[in-house]
Short mmCIF file of C-alpha atoms in Angstrom, two decimals:
data_model
loop_
_atom_site.label_atom_id
_atom_site.label_comp_id
_atom_site.label_asym_id
_atom_site.label_seq_id
_atom_site.Cartn_x
_atom_site.Cartn_y
_atom_site.Cartn_z
CA MET A 1 0.18 -0.08 -0.02
CA GLN A 2 1.22 3.64 -1.23
CA GLU A 3 0.31 6.94 0.53
CA GLN A 4 -0.92 7.61 -2.80
CA GLU A 5 -3.70 5.75 -2.51
CA TYR A 6 -5.44 6.96 0.72
CA GLN A 7 -5.06 10.41 -0.57
CA ILE A 8 -6.97 12.35 -2.82
CA TYR A 9 -7.12 16.20 -4.58
CA GLY A 10 -9.98 18.73 -5.73
CA ILE A 11 -12.81 20.52 -4.30
CA ARG A 12 -15.29 18.41 -6.21
CA ALA A 13 -13.75 15.37 -5.24
CA VAL A 14 -13.07 15.76 -1.45
CA MET A 15 -16.59 16.93 -1.83
CA GLU A 16 -17.89 14.38 -3.16
CA ALA A 17 -16.19 11.89 -0.75
CA LEU A 18 -17.51 13.43 1.80
CA GLU A 19 -21.17 12.90 0.42
CA ALA A 20 -20.02 9.07 0.22
CA GLY A 21 -19.56 9.12 4.01
CA LYS A 22 -15.69 8.25 3.16
CA THR A 23 -13.49 9.22 6.35
CA LEU A 24 -11.34 12.27 6.29
CA ASP A 25 -8.36 12.34 8.18
CA LYS A 26 -7.92 15.78 7.56
CA VAL A 27 -7.34 18.09 4.84
CA PHE A 28 -4.90 20.72 3.34
CA VAL A 29 -6.54 23.81 2.48
CA GLN A 30 -4.64 26.83 0.55
CA LYS A 31 -4.34 29.73 2.25
CA GLY A 32 -6.90 32.35 0.48
CA LEU A 33 -8.51 30.25 -0.83
CA GLN A 34 -11.78 31.10 -1.85
CA GLY A 35 -15.35 31.04 -4.06
CA ASN A 36 -18.90 29.54 -3.57
CA LEU A 37 -17.59 26.15 -4.05
CA PHE A 38 -15.50 26.18 -2.04
CA ARG A 39 -17.72 27.60 1.12
CA GLU A 40 -19.31 24.72 0.32
CA LEU A 41 -16.68 22.44 1.36
CA LEU A 42 -16.04 23.59 4.04
CA SER A 43 -19.69 24.17 4.90
CA LEU A 44 -19.38 19.89 4.30
CA LEU A 45 -15.99 19.56 6.79
CA GLN A 46 -17.46 21.45 9.31
CA GLN A 47 -20.39 18.99 9.36
CA ALA A 48 -18.56 16.17 9.36
CA GLN A 49 -15.88 18.01 12.13
CA VAL A 50 -12.44 17.01 9.91
CA PRO A 51 -9.77 19.16 10.72
CA VAL A 52 -8.81 21.39 8.18
CA GLN A 53 -5.17 22.56 8.16
CA TYR A 54 -4.39 25.84 6.21
CA VAL A 55 -1.40 25.86 4.37
CA PRO A 56 1.31 27.59 1.43
CA VAL A 57 0.77 26.50 -2.13
CA GLU A 58 3.90 25.34 -1.84
CA LYS A 59 2.59 22.21 1.01
CA LEU A 60 -0.43 21.27 -1.54
CA ASN A 61 2.47 20.95 -4.28
CA ARG A 62 4.78 18.91 -2.13
CA LEU A 63 2.07 16.16 -0.92
CA THR A 64 0.67 15.58 -5.20
CA LYS A 65 2.17 16.93 -8.72
CA LYS A 66 -1.93 16.57 -9.53
CA ASN A 67 -4.29 19.46 -10.23
CA HIS A 68 -4.93 20.30 -6.33
CA GLN A 69 -7.41 23.39 -7.01
CA GLY A 70 -5.98 24.23 -3.04
CA VAL A 71 -7.29 21.36 -1.34
CA VAL A 72 -5.52 17.67 -0.72
CA ALA A 73 -6.92 15.32 1.53
CA THR A 74 -6.08 12.41 3.55
CA LEU A 75 -8.23 9.05 3.44
CA SER A 76 -8.59 7.26 6.34
CA PRO A 77 -7.99 3.24 5.68
CA VAL A 78 -10.94 2.53 8.72
CA ASP A 79 -13.56 4.15 9.74
CA TYR A 80 -13.46 5.66 13.09
CA HIS A 81 -15.89 4.40 15.99
CA SER A 82 -17.83 6.50 17.78
CA PHE A 83 -16.37 6.98 21.42
CA GLU A 84 -19.68 6.83 23.21
CA ASP A 85 -20.78 4.17 21.37
CA LEU A 86 -17.81 2.07 22.04
CA VAL A 87 -17.63 2.49 25.81
CA ILE A 88 -21.75 1.62 26.14
CA SER A 89 -20.86 -1.44 24.22
CA VAL A 90 -18.04 -2.79 26.20
CA THR A 91 -18.97 -2.11 29.23
CA GLU A 92 -22.49 -3.62 28.86
CA SER A 93 -20.36 -6.72 26.91
CA GLY A 94 -19.32 -8.62 30.33
CA VAL A 95 -15.71 -8.43 29.42
CA THR A 96 -14.11 -6.37 31.71
CA PRO A 97 -12.79 -3.00 29.74
CA LEU A 98 -8.97 -2.05 28.76
CA PHE A 99 -8.97 0.84 26.70
CA LEU A 100 -6.04 2.79 25.51
CA LEU A 101 -5.38 6.23 25.02
CA LEU A 102 -2.87 8.17 23.22
CA ASP A 103 -1.65 11.71 23.95
CA HIS A 104 -1.06 12.93 20.51
CA LEU A 105 1.26 10.61 19.63
CA SER A 106 3.14 11.56 16.36
CA ASP A 107 5.00 8.66 14.63
CA VAL A 108 2.83 6.31 12.40
CA ARG A 109 5.15 3.63 12.87
CA ASN A 110 4.95 3.80 16.78
CA PHE A 111 1.38 3.65 16.10
CA GLY A 112 0.99 0.89 14.46
CA ALA A 113 3.41 -1.10 16.67
CA ILE A 114 1.22 0.31 19.62
CA ILE A 115 -2.10 -1.09 17.33
CA ARG A 116 -0.81 -4.43 17.02
CA THR A 117 0.26 -5.10 20.76
CA ALA A 118 -3.20 -3.72 21.32
CA GLU A 119 -4.84 -6.37 19.47
CA CYS A 120 -2.63 -9.43 21.17
CA ALA A 121 -3.70 -8.18 24.21
CA GLY A 122 -7.23 -8.08 24.41
CA VAL A 123 -7.53 -3.54 24.37
CA SER A 124 -11.12 -3.06 24.01
CA GLY A 125 -10.70 0.15 21.94
CA ILE A 126 -7.65 2.71 21.45
CA ILE A 127 -8.81 6.79 22.01
CA ILE A 128 -6.89 9.63 20.12
CA PRO A 129 -7.77 13.48 19.95
CA LYS A 130 -8.78 14.51 16.37
CA ARG A 131 -6.05 17.34 16.16
CA GLY A 132 -2.13 16.95 16.54
CA SER A 133 -2.19 13.71 16.52
CA VAL A 134 -1.45 10.95 14.80
CA SER A 135 -3.83 9.42 11.79
CA ILE A 136 -3.53 6.17 10.32
CA THR A 137 -1.66 6.04 7.68
CA ALA A 138 -0.13 3.55 5.03
CA ASP A 139 2.99 2.54 7.16
CA THR A 140 0.27 2.26 10.76
CA VAL A 141 -1.09 -0.22 8.67
CA LYS A 142 1.81 -2.14 7.66
CA THR A 143 3.24 -1.69 10.75
CA SER A 144 -0.42 -3.14 12.90
CA ALA A 145 0.45 -5.80 10.84
CA GLY A 146 -3.43 -5.21 10.07
CA ALA A 147 -4.27 -5.07 13.09
CA VAL A 148 -5.84 -1.56 12.49
CA PHE A 149 -8.46 -3.47 11.07
CA ARG A 150 -9.43 -5.23 14.17
CA VAL A 151 -9.25 -3.55 17.17
CA PRO A 152 -11.71 0.04 17.73
CA ILE A 153 -10.54 3.64 17.00
CA CYS A 154 -11.96 6.66 18.08
CA LYS A 155 -10.74 10.00 17.46
CA VAL A 156 -12.53 12.27 19.83
CA GLU A 157 -12.11 16.49 20.76
CA ASN A 158 -10.86 16.37 23.67
CA LEU A 159 -8.51 13.97 26.02
CA VAL A 160 -9.41 15.38 29.25
CA ASP A 161 -13.72 15.29 28.69
CA ALA A 162 -12.90 11.25 26.91
CA VAL A 163 -11.31 10.60 30.78
CA TYR A 164 -13.83 12.28 32.29
CA TYR A 165 -16.14 9.97 30.32
CA LEU A 166 -14.58 6.90 30.95
CA GLN A 167 -14.71 7.58 35.00
CA GLY A 168 -17.97 8.42 34.61
CA SER A 169 -18.32 4.96 33.18
CA GLY A 170 -16.74 2.82 35.98
CA ILE A 171 -13.41 3.13 34.17
CA ARG A 172 -10.38 3.61 36.35
CA VAL A 173 -7.76 5.87 34.55
CA VAL A 174 -4.23 5.13 34.38
CA ALA A 175 -1.10 7.46 33.51
CA ALA A 176 2.28 5.91 32.22
CA THR A 177 4.59 8.53 33.31
CA GLU A 178 7.94 8.80 35.24
CA LYS A 179 6.48 11.57 37.57
CA THR A 180 5.66 9.05 39.89
CA ASN A 181 7.81 7.37 42.26
CA GLN A 182 5.00 4.52 41.76
CA LEU A 183 5.47 1.43 39.48
CA LEU A 184 2.97 -0.28 37.47
CA TYR A 185 3.24 -3.74 39.57
CA ALA A 186 1.45 -1.16 42.20
CA GLU A 187 -1.76 -0.83 40.44
CA ASP A 188 -4.90 -3.08 40.16
CA PHE A 189 -4.92 -3.82 36.56
CA SER A 190 -7.70 -6.48 36.86
CA VAL A 191 -10.69 -3.72 37.14
CA PRO A 192 -12.03 -1.89 34.45
CA MET A 193 -9.33 -0.13 33.07
CA ALA A 194 -8.06 2.57 30.68
CA ILE A 195 -3.79 3.26 30.15
CA VAL A 196 -2.84 6.55 29.18
CA MET A 197 0.02 6.74 27.75
CA GLY A 198 2.31 10.10 26.30
CA ALA A 199 3.75 11.86 23.10
CA GLU A 200 6.77 10.31 22.02
CA ASP A 201 8.82 13.85 23.10
CA VAL A 202 6.69 15.43 26.23
CA GLY A 203 4.63 12.93 27.28
CA ILE A 204 1.46 12.87 29.17
CA SER A 205 0.32 16.68 29.46
CA PRO A 206 -0.36 18.47 32.58
CA ALA A 207 -4.48 18.64 32.08
CA VAL A 208 -4.81 14.54 30.77
CA LEU A 209 -2.53 14.28 34.25
CA LYS A 210 -4.55 16.78 36.92
CA VAL A 211 -7.34 14.32 36.54
CA VAL A 212 -6.68 10.60 35.86
CA ASP A 213 -7.48 8.38 38.86
CA SER A 214 -2.86 7.18 38.78
CA LYS A 215 0.21 7.15 37.61
CA ALA A 216 2.18 4.24 37.56
CA LYS A 217 6.10 4.35 35.45
CA LEU A 218 7.68 1.71 34.77
CA PRO A 219 11.77 0.44 36.48
CA MET A 220 14.36 2.27 34.94
CA LYS A 221 18.33 0.19 35.78
CA GLY A 222 19.61 1.49 32.77
CA GLU A 223 21.18 5.45 32.12
CA ILE A 224 18.83 6.65 28.91
CA GLY A 225 16.04 7.84 31.44
CA SER A 226 12.60 6.09 28.95
CA LEU A 227 11.54 3.65 26.79
CA ASN A 228 10.06 3.95 23.35
CA VAL A 229 6.47 4.74 23.43
CA SER A 230 5.38 1.51 22.02
CA VAL A 231 8.08 -0.84 23.98
CA ALA A 232 6.64 0.92 26.96
CA CYS A 233 3.03 0.39 25.96
CA ALA A 234 3.41 -3.06 25.30
CA VAL A 235 4.78 -3.82 29.07
CA PHE A 236 1.85 -2.23 30.35
CA LEU A 237 -0.50 -3.96 28.46
CA TYR A 238 0.99 -7.50 29.21
CA GLU A 239 0.94 -5.97 32.97
CA VAL A 240 -3.35 -6.10 32.50
CA VAL A 241 -2.75 -9.71 30.86
CA ARG A 242 -0.79 -11.30 33.58
CA GLN A 243 -3.04 -9.82 36.51
CA ARG A 244 -6.24 -10.30 34.85
CA GLY A 245 -4.51 -14.08 33.58
CA ASN A 246 -6.54 -14.17 30.64
#
C-alpha cells in the first residue's frame, strides 16, 4: 500500500468523498482560497468535523503533482468508531474493559506497533484526539500487521473530556508517566481500566495528568531515562494480561 492510495485532491473530489460517507483524517487547504464551491466544501467539512489545516501552495505541490485546486485530503483506510457508543457497548458486554488513550502521539510506526500489541493484549478500543495527533496511514497499517482493522479506534475532541467520560462509566484511568514514585506492578489492573500513553517527546499533557485516577511508571535500571512509547505501552498492556490471567 502506498500513501497516495489514501490521498484525494480537488474541491469536487473531496466533496464527493464526504457526501459518500468516506472518513477523512485531515484536509490541507491553500491559504487564501475563495469561491462559492470552496465555501460549500468548508460547510461539509465542518458538518463532518474534519480538521482543516491552511497551508502555502508549496505544501500542496509537495503532497501531489496533480491539479489539486488548492485542496488535498487524507482518506482514512479505516472508519473510526463513536467513542461513547464503544464505551457503552464494551461495558455492557460482560468483558472487563481495557481502553488505551494516546495523548498526541506523532509517529505513525509507533502507532502501528501499539495497535498490533493492543490487538494481541485484548484492548477494547484506542482513543486519540482529533487534532494534533497521529493518523492512520499506509505505514501504520503495515506496522500494525493488519491489526488496525481489528481494534476499534476512536477520535475525540478532547482527551480530558474522554477521561471524565470513562471515569463516569466506572473505568479507572491510569497514566503511564515517570512523574510518580509508584511502579506499574502496584496498580490493580484487574478492574475496568484505561491506560494513557504520552507523546514521544513531551509525554502526557499536564491537563490529562491532572484528572487521571493514578499514575504509574516502569522501573528503569539503565542510564537512558525512557523507553520507546510502543515498547513502554507493550509492558503496561502485558502487565494487565498477567494480572487478569486470561
